[in-house]
Amino acid sequence: MKPSTRKRLSRGVLYAIFVLAVVAVVLVADGEAIRTNFLDLDVAAETFPGLITIAAKNTVVYTVIAFAGGLLLGLVLALMKLSPVGPYRWAATAYIELFRGLPALLVIFGFAFAVPIAFEWRPPGGSTGAGLIGLIIVSAAYIAETIRAGIEAVPKGQVEAARSLGMRPSWTMVSVVLPQAFRIVTPPLTNELVIIIKDTSLLFIAGMALGDRELTTFARDAVSSQANATPLVMAALMYLVITLPLTQLVAKLERHNKRGR
Amino acid sequence: MAQPIPAATPAIEVRGLHKSFGDNEVLKGIDFHVDQGEVVCVIGPSGSGKSTLLRCVNRLEEPTSGTIIVEGLDITDKDTDLDGVRTRIGMVFQQFNLFPHLNVTRNLTLAQMRAKKRNKAEATEVAERNLAKVGLAEKADAFPAQLSGGQQQRVAIARALSMDPDMMLFDEPTSALDPELVGDVLDVMKQLAKDGMTMMVVTHEMSFAREVGDRVVFMDGGVVVEQGKPEDVLGNPQHERTKLFLSKVL
Ligand SMILES: Nc1ncnc2c1ncn2[C@@H]1O[C@H](COP(=O)(O)OP(=O)(O)OP(=O)(O)O)[C@@H](O)[C@H]1O
Ligand SMILES: [Mg+2]
């Protein structure tokens, strides 16, 4: 057999297996049951308004808060970890190792209870607000490592050029190193953002008022109240509606930034 | 502003400079000076410590021991305002080191505004003037990545000049360039020398050293082996090591 023939043949076999697998799944699955349980239009119509005005909105708001907070705290931790002052470095390392080693759910749960008790302070937003602090704390640990790697990836010559022009270390960091570092870490930071979008579904553990529910919690409640799983499918679609444009946007941003590299 | 520096004061004076990286002693007691308005070319084999010496002069490298005096100011003294001194010493790197995220004008204005506290209009004017000087006025809005190596190096020179330095340090400014782009950069440096700029140039361009240099310093193994007028050091070297080096590069 000629190599080209063999290659065509093996391609054909791969396609055939794929088609067979799809057909098998469709045949085995109970189409009618799926339609009534997961794709019920009446249930969908019932769920839709709240899914948008409450659930999707809250997911976005929580994501923005957690990402902004995580970014800020993560930046501080990254700078601490690169600090010449030992105790700053050790504290940052301990923080990062601790919170990357714990399940996010546990941290959110812990902070939702510990913060009001330890500081006699009720964060705005009630228990969800307290839960968000936990989410920020966890995200910051990951984001800190990402930013640190970005800062270290900026060529040493950049710092030397800025310093040789008489710029102070702080200005060098702010106007030369960080802008380049953030460009380098845009893709991994997008990953963090997408992870946070999904991790907002863990906030329920803090206990949620009805109006505070995000997509997953809202959908779970709708599933039990309507005895139908359609809201789950809708919530899933909403997550994709949020994440897909975001990843596209970042890809576009990155192409744009290539100009400056 | 600092008061004028007496003409007799050397721009750069290095005394008994030692520098080690771990166990590796790279500079083994360097005595060296550059007078005001003088162009000194430093030559020598790879690894002889030329870059290290140059980088010690604005303390990008920390000397292990010895004194470095810039315009009468001991910069190895802990209390010296190092950032202030650095604004008076322009530095040009082999790899250009332009800021890739900023356009050419912003590359030239950033340190002026941050370290010299010039306002934007003033800084931009200075930038335009220096861009014109290196023949790149039309590239003001370009990003570094859009420029050839030779253009990038000229922008880097203009960036250093925009701080109105009293002296310029060059570390093999043409070594990373394609041969056909070397001339443009050397022309800019020749013009600078003609305008009376104090310059310390580490270079492998022997023709530049011969033509533009007031003095040539030959370094080998972390010491200054021989120095003098270019025609003497390059044309009639006294030391074996200098002869050996020159026989390889000329
Ligand atoms: N940051 C550093 N850490 C450790 N060793 C270094 C460092 N910088 C330079 N060296 C060593 O110091 C020696 C002298 O280096 P230097 O760059 O000053 O030489 P050079 O004369 O400029 O050589 P070249 O012509 O190749 O640029 C070399 O052996 C080099 O390995
Ligand atoms: Mg060198």
Short mmCIF file of C-alpha atoms in Angstrom, two decimals, chain B residues 13-219:
data_model
loop_
_atom_site.label_atom_id
_atom_site.label_comp_id
_atom_site.label_asym_id
_atom_site.label_seq_id
_atom_site.Cartn_x
_atom_site.Cartn_y
_atom_site.Cartn_z
CA GLU B 13 37.93 59.04 37.58
CA VAL B 14 38.32 55.41 38.63
CA ARG B 15 40.79 54.44 41.35
CA GLY B 16 41.77 50.95 42.38
CA LEU B 17 38.54 49.42 41.12
CA HIS B 18 37.97 45.77 41.90
CA LYS B 19 34.89 43.81 40.97
CA SER B 20 34.18 40.16 41.61
CA PHE B 21 31.22 38.00 40.68
CA GLY B 22 31.40 35.37 43.39
CA ASP B 23 34.88 33.86 43.13
CA ASN B 24 35.42 35.31 39.68
CA GLU B 25 37.49 38.49 39.95
CA VAL B 26 36.65 40.38 36.78
CA LEU B 27 38.28 43.75 37.48
CA LYS B 28 41.63 43.53 39.24
CA GLY B 29 42.49 47.07 40.21
CA ILE B 30 41.60 49.52 37.48
CA ASP B 31 42.92 53.09 37.45
CA PHE B 32 41.32 55.04 34.71
CA HIS B 33 40.00 58.46 33.85
CA VAL B 34 38.12 60.33 31.18
CA ASP B 35 38.65 64.08 30.92
CA GLN B 36 35.88 66.50 30.09
CA GLY B 37 35.25 66.58 26.35
CA GLU B 38 37.47 63.58 25.79
CA VAL B 39 36.51 60.53 23.72
CA VAL B 40 38.01 57.38 25.23
CA CYS B 41 37.64 54.07 23.42
CA VAL B 42 38.01 50.89 25.44
CA ILE B 43 39.08 47.81 23.52
CA GLY B 44 40.04 44.31 24.54
CA PRO B 45 39.18 40.64 24.14
CA SER B 46 35.82 39.21 25.13
CA GLY B 47 35.53 38.67 28.87
CA SER B 48 38.27 41.17 29.72
CA GLY B 49 35.86 43.23 31.83
CA LYS B 50 35.11 46.18 29.51
CA SER B 51 31.35 46.10 30.02
CA THR B 52 31.78 45.57 33.75
CA LEU B 53 34.01 48.64 33.99
CA LEU B 54 31.54 50.72 31.99
CA ARG B 55 28.62 49.54 34.08
CA CYS B 56 30.46 50.32 37.31
CA VAL B 57 30.76 53.94 36.20
CA ASN B 58 27.03 54.51 36.64
CA ARG B 59 26.80 51.78 39.23
CA LEU B 60 24.64 49.37 37.32
CA GLU B 61 27.25 47.05 38.81
CA GLU B 62 28.21 47.46 42.43
CA PRO B 63 32.03 47.76 42.74
CA THR B 64 33.62 45.33 45.20
CA SER B 65 36.18 47.93 46.20
CA GLY B 66 37.73 51.11 44.86
CA THR B 67 36.51 54.61 44.16
CA ILE B 68 34.61 56.05 41.23
CA ILE B 69 34.41 59.80 41.00
CA VAL B 70 32.07 61.43 38.51
CA GLU B 71 32.53 65.17 38.07
CA GLY B 72 34.17 65.38 41.46
CA LEU B 73 31.43 63.40 43.19
CA ASP B 74 32.27 60.05 44.79
CA ILE B 75 29.48 57.81 43.54
CA THR B 76 30.61 54.85 45.62
CA ASP B 77 29.69 56.93 48.67
CA LYS B 78 26.44 55.62 50.16
CA ASP B 79 25.04 59.13 50.56
CA THR B 80 25.45 60.19 46.94
CA ASP B 81 22.20 60.85 45.08
CA LEU B 82 22.76 58.09 42.55
CA ASP B 83 19.64 58.85 40.49
CA GLY B 84 20.74 62.47 40.20
CA VAL B 85 24.21 61.44 39.00
CA ARG B 86 22.71 59.01 36.51
CA THR B 87 20.72 61.75 34.81
CA ARG B 88 24.11 63.29 33.97
CA ILE B 89 25.51 60.04 32.51
CA GLY B 90 23.86 58.85 29.31
CA MET B 91 24.14 55.13 28.65
CA VAL B 92 23.71 53.28 25.37
CA PHE B 93 23.45 49.48 25.41
CA GLN B 94 24.41 46.85 22.90
CA GLN B 95 20.80 45.62 22.83
CA PHE B 96 19.26 49.14 22.61
CA ASN B 97 16.83 48.42 25.47
CA LEU B 98 14.13 50.74 24.17
CA PHE B 99 10.83 50.49 26.02
CA PRO B 100 8.80 48.31 23.62
CA HIS B 101 5.39 49.35 24.97
CA LEU B 102 5.99 53.06 24.32
CA ASN B 103 6.30 54.90 21.05
CA VAL B 104 9.49 56.73 20.19
CA THR B 105 8.43 60.08 21.62
CA ARG B 106 7.27 58.51 24.89
CA ASN B 107 10.56 56.59 25.06
CA LEU B 108 12.32 59.95 24.99
CA THR B 109 10.00 61.85 27.31
CA LEU B 110 9.38 59.27 30.06
CA ALA B 111 12.57 59.75 32.08
CA GLN B 112 12.60 63.49 31.40
CA MET B 113 9.22 63.77 33.08
CA ARG B 114 9.88 61.23 35.85
CA ALA B 115 13.48 62.00 36.74
CA LYS B 116 13.94 65.57 35.54
CA LYS B 117 10.42 66.74 36.38
CA ARG B 118 10.00 68.41 33.02
CA ASN B 119 6.44 68.99 31.92
CA LYS B 120 5.10 67.23 28.89
CA ALA B 121 5.41 70.10 26.43
CA GLU B 122 8.97 70.81 27.44
CA ALA B 123 9.94 67.13 27.32
CA THR B 124 8.34 66.68 23.91
CA GLU B 125 10.24 69.64 22.55
CA VAL B 126 13.54 68.24 23.82
CA ALA B 127 12.61 64.85 22.34
CA GLU B 128 11.89 66.37 18.93
CA ARG B 129 15.18 68.21 18.94
CA ASN B 130 17.17 65.07 19.77
CA LEU B 131 15.26 62.91 17.30
CA ALA B 132 16.15 65.41 14.60
CA LYS B 133 19.77 65.23 15.73
CA VAL B 134 19.89 61.47 15.07
CA GLY B 135 17.99 61.89 11.82
CA LEU B 136 14.75 60.24 12.89
CA ALA B 137 12.33 63.14 13.28
CA GLU B 138 9.74 61.34 11.14
CA LYS B 139 9.71 58.29 13.44
CA ALA B 140 8.29 60.10 16.46
CA ASP B 141 5.09 58.03 16.52
CA ALA B 142 6.60 54.67 15.60
CA PHE B 143 6.97 51.83 18.07
CA PRO B 144 10.43 50.30 18.58
CA ALA B 145 9.37 47.03 16.93
CA GLN B 146 8.64 48.96 13.74
CA LEU B 147 12.21 50.24 13.49
CA SER B 148 15.39 48.65 12.14
CA GLY B 149 18.18 47.88 14.59
CA GLY B 150 20.13 50.91 13.47
CA GLN B 151 17.13 53.17 13.92
CA GLN B 152 16.45 51.69 17.34
CA GLN B 153 20.00 52.37 18.43
CA ARG B 154 19.79 55.97 17.21
CA VAL B 155 16.55 56.39 19.16
CA ALA B 156 18.34 54.97 22.20
CA ILE B 157 21.08 57.57 21.74
CA ALA B 158 18.46 60.31 21.41
CA ARG B 159 16.77 59.02 24.55
CA ALA B 160 20.01 59.30 26.51
CA LEU B 161 20.70 62.76 25.04
CA SER B 162 17.26 63.97 26.06
CA MET B 163 18.40 63.97 29.67
CA ASP B 164 21.05 66.56 28.71
CA PRO B 165 23.86 64.40 30.08
CA ASP B 166 27.39 65.70 30.57
CA MET B 167 28.87 62.44 29.31
CA MET B 168 27.84 59.34 27.39
CA LEU B 169 28.77 55.69 27.94
CA PHE B 170 28.49 53.31 25.00
CA ASP B 171 28.73 49.53 25.38
CA GLU B 172 29.42 48.06 21.94
CA PRO B 173 26.60 50.11 20.41
CA THR B 174 27.01 48.59 16.95
CA SER B 175 27.72 44.95 17.80
CA ALA B 176 24.11 43.84 17.49
CA LEU B 177 23.60 45.56 14.14
CA ASP B 178 23.63 44.30 10.58
CA PRO B 179 26.85 45.57 8.94
CA GLU B 180 25.04 47.94 6.58
CA LEU B 181 23.38 49.72 9.53
CA VAL B 182 26.54 50.29 11.55
CA GLY B 183 27.54 53.41 9.61
CA ASP B 184 24.43 55.43 10.53
CA VAL B 185 25.00 54.87 14.23
CA LEU B 186 28.72 55.62 14.03
CA ASP B 187 27.95 58.84 12.14
CA VAL B 188 25.71 60.00 14.97
CA MET B 189 28.45 59.20 17.48
CA LYS B 190 31.06 61.03 15.41
CA GLN B 191 28.85 64.11 15.33
CA LEU B 192 28.42 63.88 19.10
CA ALA B 193 32.19 63.73 19.54
CA LYS B 194 32.59 66.71 17.23
CA ASP B 195 30.09 68.64 19.35
CA GLY B 196 32.38 68.13 22.32
CA MET B 197 30.54 65.40 24.21
CA THR B 198 32.55 63.46 26.78
CA MET B 199 32.38 59.84 25.67
CA MET B 200 33.52 56.45 26.93
CA VAL B 201 33.04 53.90 24.19
CA VAL B 202 33.54 50.16 24.47
CA THR B 203 33.90 49.07 20.89
CA HIS B 204 35.24 46.56 18.42
CA GLU B 205 35.21 49.19 15.66
CA MET B 206 38.92 49.90 15.41
CA SER B 207 38.44 52.42 12.62
CA PHE B 208 36.10 54.41 14.86
CA ALA B 209 38.62 54.28 17.71
CA ARG B 210 41.37 55.47 15.40
CA GLU B 211 39.34 58.22 13.77
CA VAL B 212 37.30 59.60 16.67
CA GLY B 213 39.06 58.52 19.83
CA ASP B 214 41.30 60.92 21.71
CA ARG B 215 42.67 57.99 23.66
CA VAL B 216 42.46 54.22 23.38
CA VAL B 217 42.53 51.97 26.43
CA PHE B 218 43.39 48.32 25.97
CA MET B 219 42.06 45.97 28.65
#
